[in-house]
Amino acid sequence: MAYTAAAPAPSDAGTPGSMGDVRRSNLALVLGTVAQSPAGFHLTRAQIAAATGLTKASVSSIVLDLLDAGILRELGLNPQGERGRPGVGLAMNPARGVMGLEINVDYIAAGVTDLSGAVVVQEILERDNRDSASAPVMTALSALAAEVRTAAAAKGVEILGGGLAVPGLVDDGRSTVITAPNLGWRDVKLDVTGLLPGLPLGVTLFNEANAAALAELARGPAGGKDFLFISGEVGVGGGLVIKSELFTGPEGHAGEVGHIVVDPDGSPCSCGGIGCLETIAGQDAIFSAAGVAGKRQTRSESMSALASALTNGEPASLLAVQRAGRSLGVAVASTSRVVDIKAVVLGGHFAVLEPWLRPPLLDSLSRYAPGKFLPEHITIAAAGENGALLGAAGSVVRSLVEAPHRLHS
């Protein structure tokens, strides 16, 4: 897993601040250096000292703390890149992990990754959460999280922390969902710590699309450091990544591309507005227009029915997806005029429908933002349909890398 480099830490010479601050900063610097090393290349203490500018004695002391905390492990002698006697290689400890959790309109999910981002275990449970009170949803998710935690333990992985992704605006500091229209939640405080009790890093609350955007940043192409991620679920979400950092705005609500108005005379939206992108390109909107929605069908069954109808060239389905693609192009073109973004990553049902969605999307972009986007810069998510879950987990790892002292707090 790739990480954005942590801010440079003070050297052994020190800078203004307490010795504790210097120690914490150096812990993050050493751990970040190990975490960012290429796959299969295990840095030694001497190599870390050379890369960071810290003394070998300081690095050895810090590494000992990280080994004691169970974050790093030793991998035997490493002859790579060193003269003389080989040193001992270091790597993130696969016996420690984090859990990603997700609540969406029609499913809940839980999955564990190790500290390098490899998936250990994952479970998805289809469940109708629309207009449901938060308590039964959280109860169901707690049970699923306990099952997944037990399965991870059986594989020798201890969970250090978790991240919960929700399709709505959130305030992590208050563990509150400010608004999640498709769930019917407004100002709902969640007992996130109750999902995974006893974890040293706790559980962090995320917006679903922002979490998926972070997963794409970690798992996507190395050159993809500036892009708009668009998440297609029952609703439509967006995450804006600029210079390898998630941009959320002053109050954390930037990137809500699903609520850009694309048809001022259109249908009412769950957000209270009129003619939002979600009313045309959201999952329910497409299913309804295509005539494949059924009360007894699960989400996966409806999507399979839609894909089959598209493959068979059924006019209603083709028109529904074409309209969604054109409207998506309007929203992306509008976003690009405000934020200088030239790359778009499609997730969720947009990735599934990409073969049929792409032509009207590109046509719309060429009409409303001529010359702004190259076709090769419209891609599908590398993280797949589990981006929100993986991004929530990965963000917890990233916070650990940036502040490893939290395990001792």
CSV table of C-alpha atoms in Angstrom, one decimal, residues 1-371:
chain,number,residue,atom,x,y,z
A,1,MET,CA,0.0,0.0,0.0
A,2,ALA,CA,1.3,3.5,-0.9
A,3,TYR,CA,1.2,6.3,1.6
A,4,THR,CA,1.6,10.0,1.3
A,5,ALA,CA,4.9,11.0,2.9
A,6,ALA,CA,4.6,12.4,6.4
A,7,ALA,CA,5.9,15.9,7.0
A,8,PRO,CA,9.7,15.9,7.6
A,9,ALA,CA,10.5,15.2,11.3
A,10,PRO,CA,13.0,17.0,13.3
A,11,SER,CA,16.5,15.6,13.2
A,12,ASP,CA,18.5,14.5,16.2
A,13,ALA,CA,19.8,18.1,16.5
A,14,GLY,CA,16.4,19.1,17.5
A,15,THR,CA,14.1,22.0,16.9
A,16,PRO,CA,12.0,24.2,19.2
A,17,GLY,CA,9.6,21.9,21.1
A,18,SER,CA,9.8,19.2,23.8
A,19,MET,CA,11.8,16.1,23.5
A,20,GLY,CA,8.5,14.2,23.5
A,21,ASP,CA,7.5,16.1,20.4
A,22,VAL,CA,10.8,15.2,18.7
A,23,ARG,CA,10.4,11.6,19.7
A,24,ARG,CA,6.9,11.4,18.3
A,25,SER,CA,7.9,13.1,15.1
A,26,ASN,CA,10.8,10.7,14.6
A,27,LEU,CA,8.6,7.7,15.3
A,28,ALA,CA,6.4,8.8,12.5
A,29,LEU,CA,9.3,9.5,10.2
A,30,VAL,CA,10.8,6.0,10.7
A,31,LEU,CA,7.5,4.2,10.4
A,32,GLY,CA,6.6,6.2,7.3
A,33,THR,CA,9.9,5.3,5.7
A,34,VAL,CA,9.3,1.6,6.2
A,35,ALA,CA,5.7,1.8,5.1
A,36,GLN,CA,6.6,3.6,1.8
A,37,SER,CA,9.4,1.2,0.8
A,38,PRO,CA,8.7,-0.7,-2.4
A,39,ALA,CA,7.0,-4.1,-2.2
A,40,GLY,CA,9.5,-6.8,-1.5
A,41,PHE,CA,12.2,-4.4,-0.4
A,42,HIS,CA,12.8,-4.5,3.4
A,43,LEU,CA,14.9,-1.6,4.7
A,44,THR,CA,17.5,-2.2,7.4
A,45,ARG,CA,18.2,0.2,10.3
A,46,ALA,CA,21.2,1.6,8.5
A,47,GLN,CA,19.2,2.3,5.4
A,48,ILE,CA,16.5,4.0,7.4
A,49,ALA,CA,19.1,6.2,9.1
A,50,ALA,CA,20.6,7.1,5.7
A,51,ALA,CA,17.1,7.9,4.3
A,52,THR,CA,15.9,10.0,7.2
A,53,GLY,CA,19.1,11.7,8.4
A,54,LEU,CA,18.7,10.3,11.9
A,55,THR,CA,21.6,8.7,13.7
A,56,LYS,CA,21.8,4.9,13.7
A,57,ALA,CA,21.4,4.9,17.5
A,58,SER,CA,18.2,6.9,17.3
A,59,VAL,CA,16.8,4.6,14.5
A,60,SER,CA,17.7,1.5,16.5
A,61,SER,CA,15.9,2.9,19.6
A,62,ILE,CA,12.8,3.9,17.6
A,63,VAL,CA,12.7,0.6,15.7
A,64,LEU,CA,12.8,-1.2,19.1
A,65,ASP,CA,9.7,0.7,20.2
A,66,LEU,CA,7.9,-0.1,17.0
A,67,LEU,CA,8.8,-3.8,17.3
A,68,ASP,CA,7.6,-3.8,20.9
A,69,ALA,CA,4.3,-2.2,19.8
A,70,GLY,CA,3.9,-4.9,17.2
A,71,ILE,CA,3.8,-2.5,14.3
A,72,LEU,CA,7.0,-3.7,12.7
A,73,ARG,CA,8.6,-7.1,12.4
A,74,GLU,CA,12.1,-8.3,11.5
A,75,LEU,CA,12.6,-10.4,8.3
A,76,GLY,CA,16.1,-11.8,8.7
A,77,LEU,CA,19.3,-10.6,6.9
A,78,ASN,CA,18.9,-8.1,4.0
A,79,PRO,CA,21.8,-8.0,1.6
A,80,GLN,CA,20.1,-5.4,-0.6
A,81,GLY,CA,21.9,-2.1,-1.1
A,82,GLU,CA,24.5,-2.4,1.7
A,83,ARG,CA,28.2,-3.0,1.9
A,84,GLY,CA,29.7,-5.5,4.3
A,85,ARG,CA,27.6,-7.5,6.7
A,86,PRO,CA,23.9,-7.6,5.8
A,87,GLY,CA,21.5,-5.9,8.2
A,88,VAL,CA,18.1,-7.2,9.4
A,89,GLY,CA,15.2,-6.2,7.2
A,90,LEU,CA,12.1,-4.5,8.6
A,91,ALA,CA,8.5,-4.6,7.4
A,92,MET,CA,5.0,-3.8,8.5
A,93,ASN,CA,3.7,-6.6,10.8
A,94,PRO,CA,1.1,-8.7,9.0
A,95,ALA,CA,-0.1,-10.0,12.3
A,96,ARG,CA,-1.6,-6.5,13.0
A,97,GLY,CA,-4.6,-5.2,11.0
A,98,VAL,CA,-7.4,-2.7,10.8
A,99,MET,CA,-11.1,-3.1,10.0
A,100,GLY,CA,-13.1,-1.2,7.4
A,101,LEU,CA,-16.8,-1.0,7.9
A,102,GLU,CA,-19.5,0.3,5.6
A,103,ILE,CA,-23.2,1.1,5.9
A,104,ASN,CA,-25.0,1.7,2.7
A,105,VAL,CA,-28.6,1.8,1.7
A,106,ASP,CA,-28.9,-1.8,0.8
A,107,TYR,CA,-26.0,-3.6,2.5
A,108,ILE,CA,-23.6,-3.5,5.3
A,109,ALA,CA,-20.0,-4.7,5.1
A,110,ALA,CA,-16.9,-5.4,7.2
A,111,GLY,CA,-13.4,-6.4,6.2
A,112,VAL,CA,-9.9,-6.6,7.6
A,113,THR,CA,-6.7,-5.7,6.0
A,114,ASP,CA,-3.2,-6.0,7.3
A,115,LEU,CA,-1.0,-3.0,7.8
A,116,SER,CA,0.2,-3.3,4.2
A,117,GLY,CA,-3.3,-3.2,2.8
A,118,ALA,CA,-3.7,-6.9,1.9
A,119,VAL,CA,-7.3,-8.1,2.5
A,120,VAL,CA,-7.4,-10.8,5.3
A,121,VAL,CA,-11.2,-11.4,5.5
A,122,GLN,CA,-14.3,-9.6,4.2
A,123,GLU,CA,-18.0,-10.1,4.4
A,124,ILE,CA,-20.9,-8.2,2.7
A,125,LEU,CA,-24.5,-8.6,4.0
A,126,GLU,CA,-27.4,-7.3,1.8
A,127,ARG,CA,-29.8,-5.5,4.1
A,128,ASP,CA,-32.5,-2.9,3.4
A,129,ASN,CA,-31.4,0.1,5.5
A,130,ARG,CA,-33.5,2.7,3.8
A,131,ASP,CA,-35.5,4.8,6.3
A,132,SER,CA,-34.4,2.5,9.1
A,133,ALA,CA,-33.5,3.8,12.5
A,134,SER,CA,-29.8,3.8,13.2
A,135,ALA,CA,-30.0,1.4,16.2
A,136,PRO,CA,-31.0,-1.8,14.4
A,137,VAL,CA,-28.5,-1.0,11.6
A,138,MET,CA,-25.7,-0.6,14.1
A,139,THR,CA,-26.7,-3.7,15.9
A,140,ALA,CA,-26.5,-5.7,12.7
A,141,LEU,CA,-23.2,-4.2,11.8
A,142,SER,CA,-21.8,-4.9,15.3
A,143,ALA,CA,-22.7,-8.6,14.9
A,144,LEU,CA,-21.0,-8.7,11.4
A,145,ALA,CA,-17.9,-6.9,12.8
A,146,ALA,CA,-17.7,-9.4,15.6
A,147,GLU,CA,-17.8,-12.3,13.1
A,148,VAL,CA,-15.1,-10.7,10.9
A,149,ARG,CA,-12.9,-9.9,13.9
A,150,THR,CA,-13.1,-13.5,15.1
A,151,ALA,CA,-12.3,-14.7,11.6
A,152,ALA,CA,-9.3,-12.4,11.4
A,153,ALA,CA,-8.1,-13.6,14.9
A,154,ALA,CA,-8.3,-17.2,13.6
A,155,LYS,CA,-5.8,-16.2,10.9
A,156,GLY,CA,-3.5,-14.6,13.5
A,157,VAL,CA,-4.4,-11.0,12.9
A,158,GLU,CA,-5.0,-8.6,15.8
A,159,ILE,CA,-7.2,-5.5,15.0
A,160,LEU,CA,-5.8,-2.2,16.1
A,161,GLY,CA,-8.5,0.2,14.9
A,162,GLY,CA,-11.4,0.6,12.5
A,163,GLY,CA,-13.0,3.0,10.0
A,164,LEU,CA,-16.8,3.3,9.3
A,165,ALA,CA,-17.9,4.7,5.9
A,166,VAL,CA,-21.4,6.1,5.6
A,167,PRO,CA,-23.2,7.6,2.5
A,168,GLY,CA,-23.7,11.0,3.9
A,169,LEU,CA,-22.1,14.1,5.5
A,170,VAL,CA,-20.4,13.2,8.7
A,171,ASP,CA,-18.8,14.9,11.7
A,172,ASP,CA,-16.2,12.4,13.0
A,173,GLY,CA,-15.3,14.5,16.0
A,174,ARG,CA,-18.9,14.0,17.3
A,175,SER,CA,-19.4,10.6,15.7
A,176,THR,CA,-22.4,12.1,14.0
A,177,VAL,CA,-24.0,11.6,10.6
A,178,ILE,CA,-25.1,15.1,9.8
A,179,THR,CA,-27.3,14.0,6.9
A,180,ALA,CA,-27.6,10.8,4.9
A,181,PRO,CA,-30.7,11.4,2.8
A,182,ASN,CA,-30.9,7.9,1.3
A,183,LEU,CA,-30.8,6.4,4.7
A,184,GLY,CA,-33.2,8.9,6.1
A,185,TRP,CA,-30.7,10.0,8.8
A,186,ARG,CA,-30.2,13.5,10.0
A,187,ASP,CA,-28.1,14.5,13.0
A,188,VAL,CA,-27.7,10.9,14.1
A,189,LYS,CA,-25.0,10.2,16.7
A,190,LEU,CA,-23.5,6.7,16.3
A,191,ASP,CA,-21.9,4.6,18.9
A,192,VAL,CA,-18.8,3.8,16.8
A,193,THR,CA,-16.7,2.6,19.7
A,194,GLY,CA,-19.4,-0.1,20.4
A,195,LEU,CA,-18.8,-1.6,17.0
A,196,LEU,CA,-15.2,-2.7,17.9
A,197,PRO,CA,-14.7,-2.3,21.7
A,198,GLY,CA,-11.3,-2.3,23.2
A,199,LEU,CA,-9.3,-1.1,20.2
A,200,PRO,CA,-6.3,1.1,20.9
A,201,LEU,CA,-7.0,3.3,17.8
A,202,GLY,CA,-10.8,3.3,18.1
A,203,VAL,CA,-13.2,3.7,15.2
A,204,THR,CA,-13.2,6.7,12.8
A,205,LEU,CA,-16.3,7.9,10.9
A,206,PHE,CA,-15.9,8.7,7.2
A,207,ASN,CA,-18.0,9.8,4.2
A,208,GLU,CA,-18.3,6.8,1.9
A,209,ALA,CA,-17.2,8.5,-1.3
A,210,ASN,CA,-14.2,10.2,0.5
A,211,ALA,CA,-13.1,6.8,1.8
A,212,ALA,CA,-13.4,5.3,-1.7
A,213,ALA,CA,-11.4,8.1,-3.1
A,214,LEU,CA,-8.6,7.4,-0.6
A,215,ALA,CA,-8.6,3.8,-1.6
A,216,GLU,CA,-8.1,4.8,-5.2
A,217,LEU,CA,-5.3,7.1,-4.2
A,218,ALA,CA,-3.5,4.1,-2.5
A,219,ARG,CA,-4.3,1.4,-5.0
A,220,GLY,CA,-4.7,3.3,-8.3
A,221,PRO,CA,-2.0,4.2,-10.9
A,222,ALA,CA,1.1,5.9,-9.4
A,223,GLY,CA,0.5,9.0,-11.6
A,224,GLY,CA,-3.0,9.5,-10.4
A,225,LYS,CA,-2.5,12.2,-7.7
A,226,ASP,CA,-5.2,14.6,-8.9
A,227,PHE,CA,-8.7,13.3,-9.7
A,228,LEU,CA,-12.4,13.4,-9.0
A,229,PHE,CA,-13.7,10.1,-7.7
A,230,ILE,CA,-17.4,9.5,-8.4
A,231,SER,CA,-19.1,6.8,-6.4
A,232,GLY,CA,-22.3,5.3,-7.8
A,233,GLU,CA,-24.6,3.6,-5.3
A,234,VAL,CA,-28.2,4.2,-4.6
A,235,GLY,CA,-27.0,7.8,-4.4
A,236,VAL,CA,-24.1,9.5,-6.1
A,237,GLY,CA,-21.1,10.6,-4.1
A,238,GLY,CA,-17.8,12.3,-4.9
A,239,GLY,CA,-14.3,12.6,-3.5
A,240,LEU,CA,-11.8,15.2,-4.7
A,241,VAL,CA,-8.1,14.4,-4.5
A,242,ILE,CA,-5.6,17.2,-5.1
A,243,LYS,CA,-1.8,16.7,-4.9
A,244,SER,CA,-2.4,13.3,-3.3
A,245,GLU,CA,-4.5,14.7,-0.5
A,246,LEU,CA,-8.3,14.5,0.0
A,247,PHE,CA,-9.8,17.9,-0.3
A,248,THR,CA,-12.9,18.2,1.8
A,249,GLY,CA,-13.3,21.9,2.2
A,250,PRO,CA,-13.6,24.0,5.5
A,251,GLU,CA,-16.4,21.9,6.9
A,252,GLY,CA,-15.5,18.6,5.3
A,253,HIS,CA,-18.4,18.6,2.8
A,254,ALA,CA,-16.6,19.3,-0.6
A,255,GLY,CA,-17.0,16.9,-3.5
A,256,GLU,CA,-20.8,16.3,-3.3
A,257,VAL,CA,-21.0,15.9,-7.1
A,258,GLY,CA,-24.2,13.9,-6.8
A,259,HIS,CA,-26.1,17.0,-5.8
A,260,ILE,CA,-25.0,19.2,-8.6
A,261,VAL,CA,-28.1,20.3,-10.5
A,262,VAL,CA,-28.1,18.9,-14.0
A,263,ASP,CA,-31.9,19.4,-14.8
A,264,PRO,CA,-33.4,22.5,-13.1
A,265,ASP,CA,-36.9,21.3,-14.1
A,266,GLY,CA,-36.2,17.7,-13.0
A,267,SER,CA,-37.4,15.4,-10.2
A,268,PRO,CA,-37.2,16.1,-6.5
A,269,CYS,CA,-34.0,14.8,-4.8
A,270,SER,CA,-33.7,13.1,-1.4
A,271,CYS,CA,-31.5,16.1,-0.4
A,272,GLY,CA,-34.5,18.4,-0.8
A,273,GLY,CA,-33.3,19.9,-4.0
A,274,ILE,CA,-34.6,19.6,-7.6
A,275,GLY,CA,-32.9,17.9,-10.6
A,276,CYS,CA,-29.7,16.7,-8.9
A,277,LEU,CA,-27.4,14.3,-10.7
A,278,GLU,CA,-28.5,11.6,-8.3
A,279,THR,CA,-32.1,11.8,-9.6
A,280,ILE,CA,-30.9,10.7,-13.0
A,281,ALA,CA,-27.7,8.7,-12.5
A,282,GLY,CA,-28.3,7.2,-9.1
A,283,GLN,CA,-28.8,3.4,-8.9
A,284,ASP,CA,-32.5,3.6,-8.1
A,285,ALA,CA,-33.1,6.2,-10.8
A,286,ILE,CA,-31.4,4.1,-13.5
A,287,PHE,CA,-33.2,0.9,-12.4
A,288,SER,CA,-36.6,2.7,-12.5
A,289,ALA,CA,-36.0,4.3,-15.9
A,290,ALA,CA,-34.8,0.9,-17.3
A,291,GLY,CA,-37.8,-0.9,-15.9
A,292,VAL,CA,-35.7,-3.5,-14.0
A,293,ALA,CA,-36.5,-2.4,-10.4
A,294,GLY,CA,-38.4,-5.0,-8.4
A,295,LYS,CA,-39.4,-4.9,-4.7
A,296,ARG,CA,-38.3,-8.5,-4.3
A,297,GLN,CA,-35.0,-8.2,-6.1
A,298,THR,CA,-31.7,-7.6,-4.3
A,299,ARG,CA,-29.3,-4.9,-5.5
A,300,SER,CA,-27.1,-7.5,-7.2
A,301,GLU,CA,-30.1,-9.1,-8.9
A,302,SER,CA,-31.3,-5.8,-10.2
A,303,MET,CA,-27.8,-4.9,-11.5
A,304,SER,CA,-27.5,-8.3,-13.2
A,305,ALA,CA,-30.9,-7.8,-14.8
A,306,LEU,CA,-29.9,-4.4,-16.1
A,307,ALA,CA,-26.6,-5.7,-17.5
A,308,SER,CA,-28.4,-8.4,-19.3
A,309,ALA,CA,-30.9,-6.0,-20.7
A,310,LEU,CA,-28.1,-3.7,-21.9
A,311,THR,CA,-26.3,-6.7,-23.5
A,312,ASN,CA,-29.5,-7.6,-25.3
A,313,GLY,CA,-29.9,-4.0,-26.5
A,314,GLU,CA,-33.2,-3.3,-24.8
A,315,PRO,CA,-34.2,0.3,-25.6
A,316,ALA,CA,-35.4,1.4,-22.2
A,317,SER,CA,-32.2,0.2,-20.5
A,318,LEU,CA,-30.0,1.8,-23.1
A,319,LEU,CA,-31.8,5.1,-22.9
A,320,ALA,CA,-31.6,5.1,-19.1
A,321,VAL,CA,-27.9,4.6,-19.0
A,322,GLN,CA,-27.3,7.0,-21.9
A,323,ARG,CA,-29.2,9.7,-20.0
A,324,ALA,CA,-27.2,8.9,-16.9
A,325,GLY,CA,-24.0,9.2,-18.8
A,326,ARG,CA,-24.9,12.5,-20.4
A,327,SER,CA,-26.0,14.0,-17.0
A,328,LEU,CA,-22.8,12.7,-15.4
A,329,GLY,CA,-20.9,14.5,-18.1
A,330,VAL,CA,-22.7,17.8,-17.3
A,331,ALA,CA,-21.8,17.4,-13.6
A,332,VAL,CA,-18.2,16.6,-14.3
A,333,ALA,CA,-17.9,19.5,-16.7
A,334,SER,CA,-19.3,21.9,-14.2
A,335,THR,CA,-17.0,20.6,-11.5
A,336,SER,CA,-14.0,21.0,-13.8
A,337,ARG,CA,-14.8,24.7,-14.3
A,338,VAL,CA,-14.5,25.3,-10.6
A,339,VAL,CA,-11.7,22.9,-9.7
A,340,ASP,CA,-8.9,22.3,-12.2
A,341,ILE,CA,-9.3,18.6,-12.4
A,342,LYS,CA,-8.6,16.6,-15.6
A,343,ALA,CA,-9.0,13.1,-14.5
A,344,VAL,CA,-12.1,11.2,-13.3
A,345,VAL,CA,-12.4,7.8,-11.6
A,346,LEU,CA,-15.7,5.9,-11.7
A,347,GLY,CA,-16.7,3.6,-8.9
A,348,GLY,CA,-19.7,1.6,-7.9
A,349,HIS,CA,-22.3,1.0,-10.5
A,350,PHE,CA,-20.7,3.6,-12.8
A,351,ALA,CA,-17.7,1.1,-13.1
A,352,VAL,CA,-20.1,-1.8,-13.7
A,353,LEU,CA,-22.0,0.1,-16.4
A,354,GLU,CA,-18.8,1.7,-17.9
A,355,PRO,CA,-19.0,0.0,-21.3
A,356,TRP,CA,-22.4,1.6,-22.0
A,357,LEU,CA,-21.9,4.7,-19.9
A,358,ARG,CA,-18.6,5.8,-21.4
A,359,PRO,CA,-19.8,6.9,-24.9
A,360,PRO,CA,-22.5,9.3,-23.7
A,361,LEU,CA,-20.2,10.5,-20.9
A,362,LEU,CA,-17.4,11.4,-23.3
A,363,ASP,CA,-19.8,13.0,-25.8
A,364,SER,CA,-21.2,15.1,-23.0
A,365,LEU,CA,-17.8,16.1,-21.8
A,366,SER,CA,-16.7,17.1,-25.3
A,367,ARG,CA,-19.8,19.3,-25.6
A,368,TYR,CA,-19.7,21.0,-22.2
A,369,ALA,CA,-16.0,21.0,-21.5
A,370,PRO,CA,-14.3,20.8,-24.9
A,371,GLY,CA,-10.6,19.9,-24.7
